[in-house]
PDB file of C-alpha atoms in Angstrom:
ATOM      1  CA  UNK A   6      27.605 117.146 175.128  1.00  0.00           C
ATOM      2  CA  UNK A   7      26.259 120.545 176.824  1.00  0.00           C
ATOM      3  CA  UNK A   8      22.865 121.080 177.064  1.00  0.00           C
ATOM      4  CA  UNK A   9      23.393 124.939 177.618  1.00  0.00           C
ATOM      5  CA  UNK A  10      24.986 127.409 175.877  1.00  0.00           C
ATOM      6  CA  UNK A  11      25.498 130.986 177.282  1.00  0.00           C
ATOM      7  CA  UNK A  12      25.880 134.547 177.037  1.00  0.00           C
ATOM      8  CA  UNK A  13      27.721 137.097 178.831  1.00  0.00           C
ATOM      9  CA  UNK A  14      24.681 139.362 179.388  1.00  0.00           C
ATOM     10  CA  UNK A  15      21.621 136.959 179.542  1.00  0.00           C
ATOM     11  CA  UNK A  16      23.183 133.718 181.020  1.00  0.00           C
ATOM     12  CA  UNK A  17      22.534 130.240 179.711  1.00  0.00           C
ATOM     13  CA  UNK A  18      20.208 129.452 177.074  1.00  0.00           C
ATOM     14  CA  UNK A  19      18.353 125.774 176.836  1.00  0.00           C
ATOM     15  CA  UNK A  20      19.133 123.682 173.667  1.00  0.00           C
ATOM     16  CA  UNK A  21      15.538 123.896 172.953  1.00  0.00           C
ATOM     17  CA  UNK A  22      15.969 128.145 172.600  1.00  0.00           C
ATOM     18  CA  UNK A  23      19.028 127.608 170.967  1.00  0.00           C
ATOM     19  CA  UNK A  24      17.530 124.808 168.290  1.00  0.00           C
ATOM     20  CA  UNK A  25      14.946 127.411 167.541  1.00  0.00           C
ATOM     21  CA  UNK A  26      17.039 130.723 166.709  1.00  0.00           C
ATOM     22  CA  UNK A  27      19.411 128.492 164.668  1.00  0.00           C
ATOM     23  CA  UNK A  28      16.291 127.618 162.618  1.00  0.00           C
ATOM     24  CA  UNK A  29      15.274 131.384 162.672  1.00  0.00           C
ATOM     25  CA  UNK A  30      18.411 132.890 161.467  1.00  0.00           C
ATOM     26  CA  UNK A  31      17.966 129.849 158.382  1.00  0.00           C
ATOM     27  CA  UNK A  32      14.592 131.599 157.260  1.00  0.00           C
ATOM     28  CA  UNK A  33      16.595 134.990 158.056  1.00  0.00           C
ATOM     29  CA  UNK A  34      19.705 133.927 155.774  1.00  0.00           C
ATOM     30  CA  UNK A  35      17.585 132.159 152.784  1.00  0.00           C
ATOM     31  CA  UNK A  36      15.631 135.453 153.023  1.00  0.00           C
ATOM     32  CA  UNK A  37      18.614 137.825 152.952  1.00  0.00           C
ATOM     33  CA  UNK A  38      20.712 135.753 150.215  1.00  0.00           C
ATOM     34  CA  UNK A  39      17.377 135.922 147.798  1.00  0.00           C
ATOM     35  CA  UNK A  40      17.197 139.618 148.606  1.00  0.00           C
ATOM     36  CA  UNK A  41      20.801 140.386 147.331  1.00  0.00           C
ATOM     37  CA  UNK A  42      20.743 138.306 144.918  1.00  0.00           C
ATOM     38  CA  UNK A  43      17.589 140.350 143.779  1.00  0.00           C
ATOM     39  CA  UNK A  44      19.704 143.679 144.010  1.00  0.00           C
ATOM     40  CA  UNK A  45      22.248 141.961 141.842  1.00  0.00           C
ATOM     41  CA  UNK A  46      19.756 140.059 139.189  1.00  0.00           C
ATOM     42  CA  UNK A  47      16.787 141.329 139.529  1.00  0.00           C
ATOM     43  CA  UNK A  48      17.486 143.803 136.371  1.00  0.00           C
ATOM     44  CA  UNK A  49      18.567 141.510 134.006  1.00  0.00           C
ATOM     45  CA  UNK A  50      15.613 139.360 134.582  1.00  0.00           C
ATOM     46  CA  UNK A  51      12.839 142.597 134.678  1.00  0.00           C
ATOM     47  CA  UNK A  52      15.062 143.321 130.539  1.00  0.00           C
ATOM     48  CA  UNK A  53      14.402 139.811 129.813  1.00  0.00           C
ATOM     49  CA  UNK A  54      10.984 140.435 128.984  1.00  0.00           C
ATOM     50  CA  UNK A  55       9.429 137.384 129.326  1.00  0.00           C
ATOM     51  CA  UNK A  56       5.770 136.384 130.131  1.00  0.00           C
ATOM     52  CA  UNK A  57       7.611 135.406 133.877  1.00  0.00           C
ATOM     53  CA  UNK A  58       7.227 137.265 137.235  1.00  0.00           C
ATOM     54  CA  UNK A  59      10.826 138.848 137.860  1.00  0.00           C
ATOM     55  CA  UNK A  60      10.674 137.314 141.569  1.00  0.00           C
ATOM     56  CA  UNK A  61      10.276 133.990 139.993  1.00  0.00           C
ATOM     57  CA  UNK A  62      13.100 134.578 137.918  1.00  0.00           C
ATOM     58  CA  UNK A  63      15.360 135.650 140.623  1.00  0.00           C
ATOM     59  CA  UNK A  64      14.936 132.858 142.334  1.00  0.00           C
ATOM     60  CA  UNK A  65      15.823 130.620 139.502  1.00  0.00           C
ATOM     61  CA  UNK A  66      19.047 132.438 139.577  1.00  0.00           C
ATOM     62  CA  UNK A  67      19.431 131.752 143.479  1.00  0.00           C
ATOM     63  CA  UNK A  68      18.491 128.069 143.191  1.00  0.00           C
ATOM     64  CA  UNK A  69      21.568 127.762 140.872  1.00  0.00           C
ATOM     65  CA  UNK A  70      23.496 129.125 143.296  1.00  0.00           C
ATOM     66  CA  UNK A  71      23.435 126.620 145.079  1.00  0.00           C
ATOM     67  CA  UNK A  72      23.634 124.551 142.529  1.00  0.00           C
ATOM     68  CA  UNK A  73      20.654 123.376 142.045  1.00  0.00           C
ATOM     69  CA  UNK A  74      19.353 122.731 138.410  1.00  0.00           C
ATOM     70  CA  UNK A  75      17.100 124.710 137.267  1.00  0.00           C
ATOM     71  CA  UNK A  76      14.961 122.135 134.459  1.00  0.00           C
ATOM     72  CA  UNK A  77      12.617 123.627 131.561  1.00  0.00           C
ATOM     73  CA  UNK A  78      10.494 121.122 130.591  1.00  0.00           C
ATOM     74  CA  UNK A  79       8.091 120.665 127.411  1.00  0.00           C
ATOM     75  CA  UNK A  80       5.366 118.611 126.317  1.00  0.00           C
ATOM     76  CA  UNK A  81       3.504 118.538 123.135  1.00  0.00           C
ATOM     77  CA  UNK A  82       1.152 115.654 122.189  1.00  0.00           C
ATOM     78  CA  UNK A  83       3.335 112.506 123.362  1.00  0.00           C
ATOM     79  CA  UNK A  84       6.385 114.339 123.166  1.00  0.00           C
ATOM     80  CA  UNK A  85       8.521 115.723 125.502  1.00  0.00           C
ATOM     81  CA  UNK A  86      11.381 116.782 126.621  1.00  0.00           C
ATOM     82  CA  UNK A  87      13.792 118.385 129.695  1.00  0.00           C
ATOM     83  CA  UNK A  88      16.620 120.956 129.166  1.00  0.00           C
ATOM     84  CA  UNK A  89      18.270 122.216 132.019  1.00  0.00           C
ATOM     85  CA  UNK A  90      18.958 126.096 132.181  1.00  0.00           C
ATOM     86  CA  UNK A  91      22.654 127.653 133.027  1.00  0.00           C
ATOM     87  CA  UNK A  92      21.532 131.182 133.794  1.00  0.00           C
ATOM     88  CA  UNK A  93      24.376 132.318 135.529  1.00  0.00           C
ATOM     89  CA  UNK A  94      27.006 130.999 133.065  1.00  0.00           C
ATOM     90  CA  UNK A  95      24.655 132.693 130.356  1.00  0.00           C
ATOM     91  CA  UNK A  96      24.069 135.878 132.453  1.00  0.00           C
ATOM     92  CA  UNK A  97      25.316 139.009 130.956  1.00  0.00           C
ATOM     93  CA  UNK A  98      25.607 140.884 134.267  1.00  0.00           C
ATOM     94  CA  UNK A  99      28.888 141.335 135.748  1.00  0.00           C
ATOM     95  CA  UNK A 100      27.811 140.341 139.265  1.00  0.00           C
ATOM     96  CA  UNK A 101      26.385 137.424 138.551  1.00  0.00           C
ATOM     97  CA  UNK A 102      29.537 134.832 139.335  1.00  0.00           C
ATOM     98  CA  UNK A 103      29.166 136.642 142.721  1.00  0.00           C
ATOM     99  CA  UNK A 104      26.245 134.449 143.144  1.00  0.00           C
ATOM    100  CA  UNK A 105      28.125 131.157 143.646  1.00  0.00           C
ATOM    101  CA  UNK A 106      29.593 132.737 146.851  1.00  0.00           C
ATOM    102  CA  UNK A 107      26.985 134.603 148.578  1.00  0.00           C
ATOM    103  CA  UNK A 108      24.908 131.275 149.895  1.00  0.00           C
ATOM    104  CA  UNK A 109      28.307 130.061 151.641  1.00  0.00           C
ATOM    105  CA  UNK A 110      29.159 133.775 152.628  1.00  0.00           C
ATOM    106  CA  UNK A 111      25.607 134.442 154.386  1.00  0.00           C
ATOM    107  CA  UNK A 112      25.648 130.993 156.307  1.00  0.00           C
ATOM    108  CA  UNK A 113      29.144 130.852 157.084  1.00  0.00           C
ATOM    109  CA  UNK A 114      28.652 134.506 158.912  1.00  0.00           C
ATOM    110  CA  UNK A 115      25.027 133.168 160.432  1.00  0.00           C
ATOM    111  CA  UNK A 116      26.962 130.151 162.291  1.00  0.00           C
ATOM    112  CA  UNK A 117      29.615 132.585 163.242  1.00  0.00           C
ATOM    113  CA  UNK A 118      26.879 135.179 164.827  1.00  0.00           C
ATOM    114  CA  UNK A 119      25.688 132.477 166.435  1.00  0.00           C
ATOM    115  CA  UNK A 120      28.925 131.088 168.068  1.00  0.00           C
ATOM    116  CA  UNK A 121      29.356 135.070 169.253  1.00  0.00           C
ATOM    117  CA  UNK A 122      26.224 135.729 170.541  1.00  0.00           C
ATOM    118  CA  UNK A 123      26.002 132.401 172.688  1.00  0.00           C
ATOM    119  CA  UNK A 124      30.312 132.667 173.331  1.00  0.00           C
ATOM    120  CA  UNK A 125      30.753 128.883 171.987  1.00  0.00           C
ATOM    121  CA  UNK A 126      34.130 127.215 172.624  1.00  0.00           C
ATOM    122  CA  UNK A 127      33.690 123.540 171.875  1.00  0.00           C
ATOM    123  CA  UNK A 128      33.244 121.623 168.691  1.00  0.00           C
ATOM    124  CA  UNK A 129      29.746 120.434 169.791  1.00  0.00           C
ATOM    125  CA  UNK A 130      28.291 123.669 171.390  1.00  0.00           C
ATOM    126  CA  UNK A 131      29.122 125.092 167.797  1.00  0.00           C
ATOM    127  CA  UNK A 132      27.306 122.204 166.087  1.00  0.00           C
ATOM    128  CA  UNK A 133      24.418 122.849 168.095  1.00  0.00           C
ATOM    129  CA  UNK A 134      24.555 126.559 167.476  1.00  0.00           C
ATOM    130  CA  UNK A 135      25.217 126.033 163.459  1.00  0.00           C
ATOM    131  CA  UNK A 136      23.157 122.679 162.661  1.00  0.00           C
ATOM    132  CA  UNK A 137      19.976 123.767 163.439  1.00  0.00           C
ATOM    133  CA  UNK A 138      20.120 126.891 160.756  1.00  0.00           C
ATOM    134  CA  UNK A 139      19.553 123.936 157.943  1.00  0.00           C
ATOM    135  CA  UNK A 140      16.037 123.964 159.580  1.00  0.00           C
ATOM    136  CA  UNK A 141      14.600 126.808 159.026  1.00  0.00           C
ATOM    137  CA  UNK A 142      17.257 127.385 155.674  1.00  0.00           C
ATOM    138  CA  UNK A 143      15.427 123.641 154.244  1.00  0.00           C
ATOM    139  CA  UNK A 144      11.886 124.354 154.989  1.00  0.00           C
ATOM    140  CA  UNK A 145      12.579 128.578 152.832  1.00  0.00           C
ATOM    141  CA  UNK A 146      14.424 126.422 149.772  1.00  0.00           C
ATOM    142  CA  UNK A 147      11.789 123.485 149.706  1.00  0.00           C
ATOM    143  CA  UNK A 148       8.536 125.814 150.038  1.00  0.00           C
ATOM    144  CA  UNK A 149      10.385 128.289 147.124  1.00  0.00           C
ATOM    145  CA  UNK A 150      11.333 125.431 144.991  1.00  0.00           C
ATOM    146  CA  UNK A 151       7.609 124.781 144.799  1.00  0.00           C
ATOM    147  CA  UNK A 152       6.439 128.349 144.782  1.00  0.00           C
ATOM    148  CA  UNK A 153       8.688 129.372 141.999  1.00  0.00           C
ATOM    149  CA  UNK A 154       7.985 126.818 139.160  1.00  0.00           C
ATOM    150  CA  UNK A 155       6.294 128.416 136.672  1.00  0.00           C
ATOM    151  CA  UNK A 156       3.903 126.544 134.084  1.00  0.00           C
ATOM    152  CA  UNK A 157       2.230 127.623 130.967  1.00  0.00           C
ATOM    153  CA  UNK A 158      -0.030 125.843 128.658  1.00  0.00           C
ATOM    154  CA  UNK A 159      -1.283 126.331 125.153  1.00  0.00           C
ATOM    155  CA  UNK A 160      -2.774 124.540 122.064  1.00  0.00           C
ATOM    156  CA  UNK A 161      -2.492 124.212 118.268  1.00  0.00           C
ATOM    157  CA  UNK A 162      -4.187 122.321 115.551  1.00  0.00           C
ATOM    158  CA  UNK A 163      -5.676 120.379 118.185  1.00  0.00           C
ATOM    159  CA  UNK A 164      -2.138 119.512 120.094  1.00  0.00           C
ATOM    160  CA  UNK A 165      -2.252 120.628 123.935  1.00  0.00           C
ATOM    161  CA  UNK A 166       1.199 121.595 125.128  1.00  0.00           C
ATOM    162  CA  UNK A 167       2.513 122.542 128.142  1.00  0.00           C
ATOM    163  CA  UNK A 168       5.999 124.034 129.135  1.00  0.00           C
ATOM    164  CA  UNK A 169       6.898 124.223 133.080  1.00  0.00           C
ATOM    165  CA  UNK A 170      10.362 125.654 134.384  1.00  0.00           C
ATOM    166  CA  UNK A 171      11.651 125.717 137.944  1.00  0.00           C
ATOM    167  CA  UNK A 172      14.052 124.058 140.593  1.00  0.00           C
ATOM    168  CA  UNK A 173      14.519 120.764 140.618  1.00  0.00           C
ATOM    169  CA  UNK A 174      12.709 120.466 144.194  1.00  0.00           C
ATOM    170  CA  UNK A 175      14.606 117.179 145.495  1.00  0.00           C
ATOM    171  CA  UNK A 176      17.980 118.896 145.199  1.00  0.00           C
ATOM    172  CA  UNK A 177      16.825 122.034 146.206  1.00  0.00           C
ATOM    173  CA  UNK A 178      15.947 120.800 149.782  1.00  0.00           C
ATOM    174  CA  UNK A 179      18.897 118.055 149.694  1.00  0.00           C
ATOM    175  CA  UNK A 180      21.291 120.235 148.466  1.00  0.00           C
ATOM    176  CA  UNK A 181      20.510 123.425 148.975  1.00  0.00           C
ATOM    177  CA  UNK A 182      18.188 123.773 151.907  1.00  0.00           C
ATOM    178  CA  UNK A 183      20.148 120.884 153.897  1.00  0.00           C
ATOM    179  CA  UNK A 184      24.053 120.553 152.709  1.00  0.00           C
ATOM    180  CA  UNK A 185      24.849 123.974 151.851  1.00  0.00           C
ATOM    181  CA  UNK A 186      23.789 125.576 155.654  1.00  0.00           C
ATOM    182  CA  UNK A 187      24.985 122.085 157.423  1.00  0.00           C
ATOM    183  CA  UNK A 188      28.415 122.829 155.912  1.00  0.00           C
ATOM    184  CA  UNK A 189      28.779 126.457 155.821  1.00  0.00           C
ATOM    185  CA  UNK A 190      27.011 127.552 159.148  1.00  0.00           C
ATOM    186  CA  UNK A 191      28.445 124.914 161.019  1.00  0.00           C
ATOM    187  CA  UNK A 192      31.695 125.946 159.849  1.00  0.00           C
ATOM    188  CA  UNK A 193      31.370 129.370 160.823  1.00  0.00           C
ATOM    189  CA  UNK A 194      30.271 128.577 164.211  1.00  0.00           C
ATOM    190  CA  UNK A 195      33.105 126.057 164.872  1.00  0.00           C
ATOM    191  CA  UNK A 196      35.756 128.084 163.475  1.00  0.00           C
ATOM    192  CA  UNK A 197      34.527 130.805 165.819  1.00  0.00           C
ATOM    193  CA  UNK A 198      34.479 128.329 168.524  1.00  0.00           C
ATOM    194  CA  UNK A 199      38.066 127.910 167.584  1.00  0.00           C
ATOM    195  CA  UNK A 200      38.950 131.809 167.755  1.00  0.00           C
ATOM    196  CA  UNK A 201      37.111 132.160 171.125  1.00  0.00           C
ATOM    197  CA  UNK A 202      39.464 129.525 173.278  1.00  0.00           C
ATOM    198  CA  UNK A 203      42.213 131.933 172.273  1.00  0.00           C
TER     199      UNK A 203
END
């Protein structure tokens, strides 16, 4: 396996370099995809008009993107109970299938950057340029997972009750921090790989 890759203009670049822009363009694409999907959401959730920060909300929308359920659970007394939300199948904005595609979209065109920039032409140069993005993409979906759970609490006739929705946090970082930019960038760098030996 080659421990370089290289570029026309700057020459050869060390694994290590290479391990850590991978991981960098990860945070880059997790930032980007929650950005659009923002621009494409973000409306719907502001006319909602819930007691919930709209950036939370978003984010519930882009955690289901990549399929990751998004739970609501309750609590009352010794009672309880988990429902899980479908928020883009319930969504009344037009864009919102457009979700499902833009994760694999954004990381398929990150690994394929990435086989460009460094001019990749084997399989495992473009696993080393696309592998590494599920880095920096796992560490953006586990710390949001956590961030974005939103909890309220309240009482009546004595009962305390809480209610507490988010991302399921296990398969947001299995799923969707590690399988989703394993597959898709690492496609796009190895099918790029593929279209530079021509």
């Amino acid at each position: 396996m080659s421990s370089q890759l290289t570029t026309s203009e700057e020459g050869p670049v060390s694994r290590g370099s290479s391990v850590a822009a991978s991981a960098g363009l990860g945070v880059f694409a997790a930032a980007f995809g929650y950005l659009v999907t923002y621009l494409l959401i973000g409306s719907e959730v502001r006319e909602a008009g819930e007691d919930i920060a709209t950036w939370k909300g978003v984010a519930w929308y882009f955690y289901e993107a990549h399929m990751v359920d998004i739970e609501a659970s309750s609590q009352a007394g010794s009672f309880s109970g988990t429902d899980i939300l479908n928020l883009i199948a319930e969504s009344s904005s037009s864009s919102a299938d457009l979700l499902y595609v833009l994760p694999p979209l954004t990381l398929f065109a990150v690994g394929a950057f990435l086989a460009m920039r460094w001019d990749v032409t084997a399989l495992d140069e473009a696993v080393i340029a696309g592998a590494p993005v599920t880095i920096g993409y796992a560490v953006i979906m586990g710390l949001g997972a956590i961030v974005a759970e939103t909890t309220t609490e309240w009482s009546a006739f004595g009962i305390e009750a809480t209610s507490t929705i988010g991302p399921a946090l296990l398969p947001a970082i299995v799923l969707g921090g590690i399988l989703y930019p394993l597959i898709f960038a690492t496609a796009g760098a190895a099918i790029t790989a593929a279209v530079n030996t021509r």
